[in-house]
PDB file of C-alpha atoms in Angstrom:
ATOM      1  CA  UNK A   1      78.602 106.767 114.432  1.00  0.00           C
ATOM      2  CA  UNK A   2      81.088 109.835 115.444  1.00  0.00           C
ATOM      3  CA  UNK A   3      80.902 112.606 112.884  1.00  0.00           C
ATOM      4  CA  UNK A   4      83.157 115.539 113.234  1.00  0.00           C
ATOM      5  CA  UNK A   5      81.403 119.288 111.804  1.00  0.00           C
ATOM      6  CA  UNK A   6      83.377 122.034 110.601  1.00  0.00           C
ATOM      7  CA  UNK A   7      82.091 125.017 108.521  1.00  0.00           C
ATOM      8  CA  UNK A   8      84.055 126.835 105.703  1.00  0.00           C
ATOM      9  CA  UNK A   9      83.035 129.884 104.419  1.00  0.00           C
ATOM     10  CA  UNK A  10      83.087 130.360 101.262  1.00  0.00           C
ATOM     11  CA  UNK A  11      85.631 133.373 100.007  1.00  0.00           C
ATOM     12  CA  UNK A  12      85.380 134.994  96.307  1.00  0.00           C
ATOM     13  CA  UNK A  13      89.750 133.081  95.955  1.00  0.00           C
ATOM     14  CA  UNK A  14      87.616 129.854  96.268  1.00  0.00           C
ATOM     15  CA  UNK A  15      85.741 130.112  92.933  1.00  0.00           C
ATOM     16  CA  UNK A  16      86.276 129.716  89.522  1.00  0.00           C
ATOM     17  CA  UNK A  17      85.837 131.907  86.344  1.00  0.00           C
ATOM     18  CA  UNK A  18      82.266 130.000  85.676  1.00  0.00           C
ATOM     19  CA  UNK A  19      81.330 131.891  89.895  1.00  0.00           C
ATOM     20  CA  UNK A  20      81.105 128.343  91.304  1.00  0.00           C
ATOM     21  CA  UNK A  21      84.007 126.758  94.053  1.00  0.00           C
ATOM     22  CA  UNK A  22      86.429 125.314  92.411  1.00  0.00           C
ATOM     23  CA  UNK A  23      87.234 121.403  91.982  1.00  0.00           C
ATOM     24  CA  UNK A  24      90.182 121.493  94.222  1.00  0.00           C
ATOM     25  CA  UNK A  25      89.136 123.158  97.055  1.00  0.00           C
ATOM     26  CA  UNK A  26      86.691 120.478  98.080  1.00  0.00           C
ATOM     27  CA  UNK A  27      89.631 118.620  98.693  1.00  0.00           C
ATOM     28  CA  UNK A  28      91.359 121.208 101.097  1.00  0.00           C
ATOM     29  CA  UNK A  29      88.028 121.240 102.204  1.00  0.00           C
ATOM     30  CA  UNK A  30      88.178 117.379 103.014  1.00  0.00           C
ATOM     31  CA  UNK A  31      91.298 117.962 104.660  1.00  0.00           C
ATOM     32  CA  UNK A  32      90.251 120.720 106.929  1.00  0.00           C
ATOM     33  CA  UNK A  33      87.358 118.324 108.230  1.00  0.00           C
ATOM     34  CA  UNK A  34      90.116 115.246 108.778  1.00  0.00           C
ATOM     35  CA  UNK A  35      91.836 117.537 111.284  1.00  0.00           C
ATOM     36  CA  UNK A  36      88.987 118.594 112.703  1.00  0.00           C
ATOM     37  CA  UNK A  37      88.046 114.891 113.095  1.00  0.00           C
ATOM     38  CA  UNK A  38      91.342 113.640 114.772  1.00  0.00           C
ATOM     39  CA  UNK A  39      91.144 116.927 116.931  1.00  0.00           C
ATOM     40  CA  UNK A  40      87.303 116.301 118.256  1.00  0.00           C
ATOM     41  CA  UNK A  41      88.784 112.580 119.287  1.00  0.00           C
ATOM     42  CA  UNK A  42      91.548 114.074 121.159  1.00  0.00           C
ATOM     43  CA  UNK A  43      94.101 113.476 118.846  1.00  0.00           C
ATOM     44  CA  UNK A  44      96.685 115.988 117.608  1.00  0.00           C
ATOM     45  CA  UNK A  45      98.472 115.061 114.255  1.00  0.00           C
ATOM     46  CA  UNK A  46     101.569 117.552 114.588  1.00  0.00           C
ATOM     47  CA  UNK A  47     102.420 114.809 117.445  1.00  0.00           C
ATOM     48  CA  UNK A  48     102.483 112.460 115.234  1.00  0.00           C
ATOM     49  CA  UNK A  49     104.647 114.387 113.006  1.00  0.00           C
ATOM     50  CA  UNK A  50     107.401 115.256 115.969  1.00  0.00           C
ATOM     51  CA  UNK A  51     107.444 111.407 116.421  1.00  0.00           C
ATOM     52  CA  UNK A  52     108.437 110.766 112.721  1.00  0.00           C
ATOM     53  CA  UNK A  53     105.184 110.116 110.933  1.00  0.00           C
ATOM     54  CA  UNK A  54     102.879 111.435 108.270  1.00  0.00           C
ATOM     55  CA  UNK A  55     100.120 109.728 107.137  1.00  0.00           C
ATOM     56  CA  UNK A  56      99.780 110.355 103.264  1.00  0.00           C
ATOM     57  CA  UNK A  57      96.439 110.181 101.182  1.00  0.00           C
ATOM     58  CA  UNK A  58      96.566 106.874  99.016  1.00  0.00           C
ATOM     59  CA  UNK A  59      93.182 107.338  97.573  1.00  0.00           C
ATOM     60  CA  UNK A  60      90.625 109.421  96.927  1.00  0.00           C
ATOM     61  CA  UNK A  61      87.163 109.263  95.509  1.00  0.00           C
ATOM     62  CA  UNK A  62      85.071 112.706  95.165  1.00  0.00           C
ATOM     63  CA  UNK A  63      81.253 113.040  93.824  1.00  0.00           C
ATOM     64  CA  UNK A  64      80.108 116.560  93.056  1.00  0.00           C
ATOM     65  CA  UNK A  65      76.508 117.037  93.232  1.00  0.00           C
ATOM     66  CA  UNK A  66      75.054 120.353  93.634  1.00  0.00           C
ATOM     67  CA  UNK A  67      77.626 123.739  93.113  1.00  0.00           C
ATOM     68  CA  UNK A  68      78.771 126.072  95.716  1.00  0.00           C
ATOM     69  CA  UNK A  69      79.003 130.022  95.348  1.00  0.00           C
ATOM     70  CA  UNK A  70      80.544 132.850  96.943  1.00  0.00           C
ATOM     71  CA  UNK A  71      79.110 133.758 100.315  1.00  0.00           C
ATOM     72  CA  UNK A  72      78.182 130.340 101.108  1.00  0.00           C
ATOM     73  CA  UNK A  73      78.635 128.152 104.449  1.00  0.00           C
ATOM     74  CA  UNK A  74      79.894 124.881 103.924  1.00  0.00           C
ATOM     75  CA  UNK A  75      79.473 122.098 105.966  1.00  0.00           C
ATOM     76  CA  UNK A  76      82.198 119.140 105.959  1.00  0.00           C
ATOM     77  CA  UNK A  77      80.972 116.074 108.007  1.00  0.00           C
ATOM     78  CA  UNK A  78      83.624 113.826 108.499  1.00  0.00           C
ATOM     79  CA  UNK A  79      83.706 110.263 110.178  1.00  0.00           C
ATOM     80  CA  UNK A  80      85.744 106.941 109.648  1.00  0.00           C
ATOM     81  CA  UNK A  81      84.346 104.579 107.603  1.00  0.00           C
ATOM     82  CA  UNK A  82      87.065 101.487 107.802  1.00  0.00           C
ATOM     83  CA  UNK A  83      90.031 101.379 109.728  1.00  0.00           C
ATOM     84  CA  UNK A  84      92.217  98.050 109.843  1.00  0.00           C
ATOM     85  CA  UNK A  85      96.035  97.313 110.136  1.00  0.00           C
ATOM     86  CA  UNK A  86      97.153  99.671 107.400  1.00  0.00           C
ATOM     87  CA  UNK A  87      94.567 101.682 106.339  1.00  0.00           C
ATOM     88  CA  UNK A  88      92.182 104.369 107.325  1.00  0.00           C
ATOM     89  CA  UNK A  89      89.025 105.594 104.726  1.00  0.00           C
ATOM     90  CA  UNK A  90      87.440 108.522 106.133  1.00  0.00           C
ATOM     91  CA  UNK A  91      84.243 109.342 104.727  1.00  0.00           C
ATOM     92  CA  UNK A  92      83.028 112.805 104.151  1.00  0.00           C
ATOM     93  CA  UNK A  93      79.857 115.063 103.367  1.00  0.00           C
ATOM     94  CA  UNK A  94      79.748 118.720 102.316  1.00  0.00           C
ATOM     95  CA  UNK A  95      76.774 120.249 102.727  1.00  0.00           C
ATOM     96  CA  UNK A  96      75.218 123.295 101.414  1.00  0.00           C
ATOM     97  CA  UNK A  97      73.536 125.384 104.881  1.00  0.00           C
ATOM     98  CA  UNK A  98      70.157 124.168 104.134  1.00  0.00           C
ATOM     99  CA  UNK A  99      71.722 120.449 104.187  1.00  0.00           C
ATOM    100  CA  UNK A 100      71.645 119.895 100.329  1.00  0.00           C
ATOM    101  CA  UNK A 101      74.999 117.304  99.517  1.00  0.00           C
ATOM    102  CA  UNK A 102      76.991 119.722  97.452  1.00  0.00           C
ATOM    103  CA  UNK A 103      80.109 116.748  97.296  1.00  0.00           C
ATOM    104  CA  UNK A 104      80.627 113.086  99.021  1.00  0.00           C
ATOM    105  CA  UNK A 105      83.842 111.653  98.898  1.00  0.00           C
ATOM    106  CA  UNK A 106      86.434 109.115 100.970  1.00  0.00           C
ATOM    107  CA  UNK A 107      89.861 109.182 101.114  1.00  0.00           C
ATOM    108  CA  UNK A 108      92.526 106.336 102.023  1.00  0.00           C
ATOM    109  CA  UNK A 109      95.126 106.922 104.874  1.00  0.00           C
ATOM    110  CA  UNK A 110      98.098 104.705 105.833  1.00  0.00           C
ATOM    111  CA  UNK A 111     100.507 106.353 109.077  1.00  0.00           C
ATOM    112  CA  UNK A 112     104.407 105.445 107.598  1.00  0.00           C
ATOM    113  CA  UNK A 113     107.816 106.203 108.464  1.00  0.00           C
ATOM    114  CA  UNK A 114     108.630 109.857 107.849  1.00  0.00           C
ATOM    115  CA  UNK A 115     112.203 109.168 106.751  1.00  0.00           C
ATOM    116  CA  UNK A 116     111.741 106.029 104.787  1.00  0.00           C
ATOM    117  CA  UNK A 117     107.642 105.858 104.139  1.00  0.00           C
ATOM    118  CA  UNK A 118     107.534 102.026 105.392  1.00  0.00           C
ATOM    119  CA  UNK A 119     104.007 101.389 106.310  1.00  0.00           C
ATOM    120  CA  UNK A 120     103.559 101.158 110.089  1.00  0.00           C
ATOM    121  CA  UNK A 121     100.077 100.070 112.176  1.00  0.00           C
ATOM    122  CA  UNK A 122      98.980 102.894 114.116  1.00  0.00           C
ATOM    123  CA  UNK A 123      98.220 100.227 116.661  1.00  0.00           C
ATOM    124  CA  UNK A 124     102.134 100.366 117.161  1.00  0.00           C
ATOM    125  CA  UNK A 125     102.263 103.898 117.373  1.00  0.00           C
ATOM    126  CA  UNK A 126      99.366 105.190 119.081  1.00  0.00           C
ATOM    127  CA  UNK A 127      97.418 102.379 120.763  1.00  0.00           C
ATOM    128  CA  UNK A 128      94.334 104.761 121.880  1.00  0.00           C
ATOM    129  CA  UNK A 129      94.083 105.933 118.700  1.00  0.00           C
ATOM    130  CA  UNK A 130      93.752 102.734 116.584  1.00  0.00           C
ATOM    131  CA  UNK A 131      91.175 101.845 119.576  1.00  0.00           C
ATOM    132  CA  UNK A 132      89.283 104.424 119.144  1.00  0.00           C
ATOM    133  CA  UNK A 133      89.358 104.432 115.334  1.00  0.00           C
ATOM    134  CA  UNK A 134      88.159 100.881 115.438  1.00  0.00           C
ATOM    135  CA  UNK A 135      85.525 101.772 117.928  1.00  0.00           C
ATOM    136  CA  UNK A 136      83.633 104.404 115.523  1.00  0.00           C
ATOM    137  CA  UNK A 137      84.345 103.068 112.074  1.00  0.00           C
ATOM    138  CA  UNK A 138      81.072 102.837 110.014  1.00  0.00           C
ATOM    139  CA  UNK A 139      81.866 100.050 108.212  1.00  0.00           C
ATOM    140  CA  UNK A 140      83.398  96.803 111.005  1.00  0.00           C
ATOM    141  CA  UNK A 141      85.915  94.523 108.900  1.00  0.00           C
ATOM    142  CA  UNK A 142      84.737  91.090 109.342  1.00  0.00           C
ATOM    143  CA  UNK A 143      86.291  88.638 111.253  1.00  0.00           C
ATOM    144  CA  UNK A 144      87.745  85.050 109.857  1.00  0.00           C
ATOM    145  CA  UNK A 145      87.723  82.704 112.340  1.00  0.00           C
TER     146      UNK A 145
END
């Protein structure tokens, strides 16, 4: 399985009043690792955005386990866990620098139509892409015969 590393320190604008990262920036966080993800595969987004796509979040699932502070490194580890005709769920891991989960989460991807947001396969767009996609997703869709 490919999994993409990036590390995030931690700055003091990440944290709440209670001293520990707040909620939201996990998901930035998650964000940060996608890019670094589609950029480790050879893949640059902005292109995709010059050709008149974006490929908007449709759902997202987070699980906080153990808090981060101030100072800290944070690991994402992102990888794909499904990819089929429509949809994309990347699968993600932050990790506290002695490899502790501090959050898990997925998130769901379609690539549409910039000016209209009609759904489009990336196999259509990007044909390397979707292969490579379905060449390291975790989880293989099962095939009907």
């Amino acid at each position: 399985m490919f999994v993409s590393e990036k590390e995030v320190e931690i700055r003091y604008a990440d944290t709440d009043q209670m001293g520990v990262v707040y909620h939201a920036n996990y998901l930035i966080w998650m964000e940060m690792g996608r890019t670094q993800l589609i950029h480790d595969l050879g893949f640059n987004y902005v292109k995709l955005e010059e050709m008149g796509y974006v490929s908007p979040v449709i759902d997202l699932s987070i699980q906080y386990k153990k808090s981060m502070r101030y100072g800290q490194i944070a690991k994402v580890r992102t990888w794909v866990e499904q990819h089929d005709k429509l949809r994309t769920t990347y699968g993600y891991e932050i990790l506290h620098e002695d490899g502790s989960v501090a959050a898990s989460g997925t998130t769901v991807n379609i690539l549409v139509k910039k000016d209209n947001f009609k759904p489009v396969p990336l196999r259509k767009v990007d044909p390397e892409w979707d292969s490579k996609y379905n060449e390291i997703a975790r989880t293989k869709k099962e095939k009907t015969s």
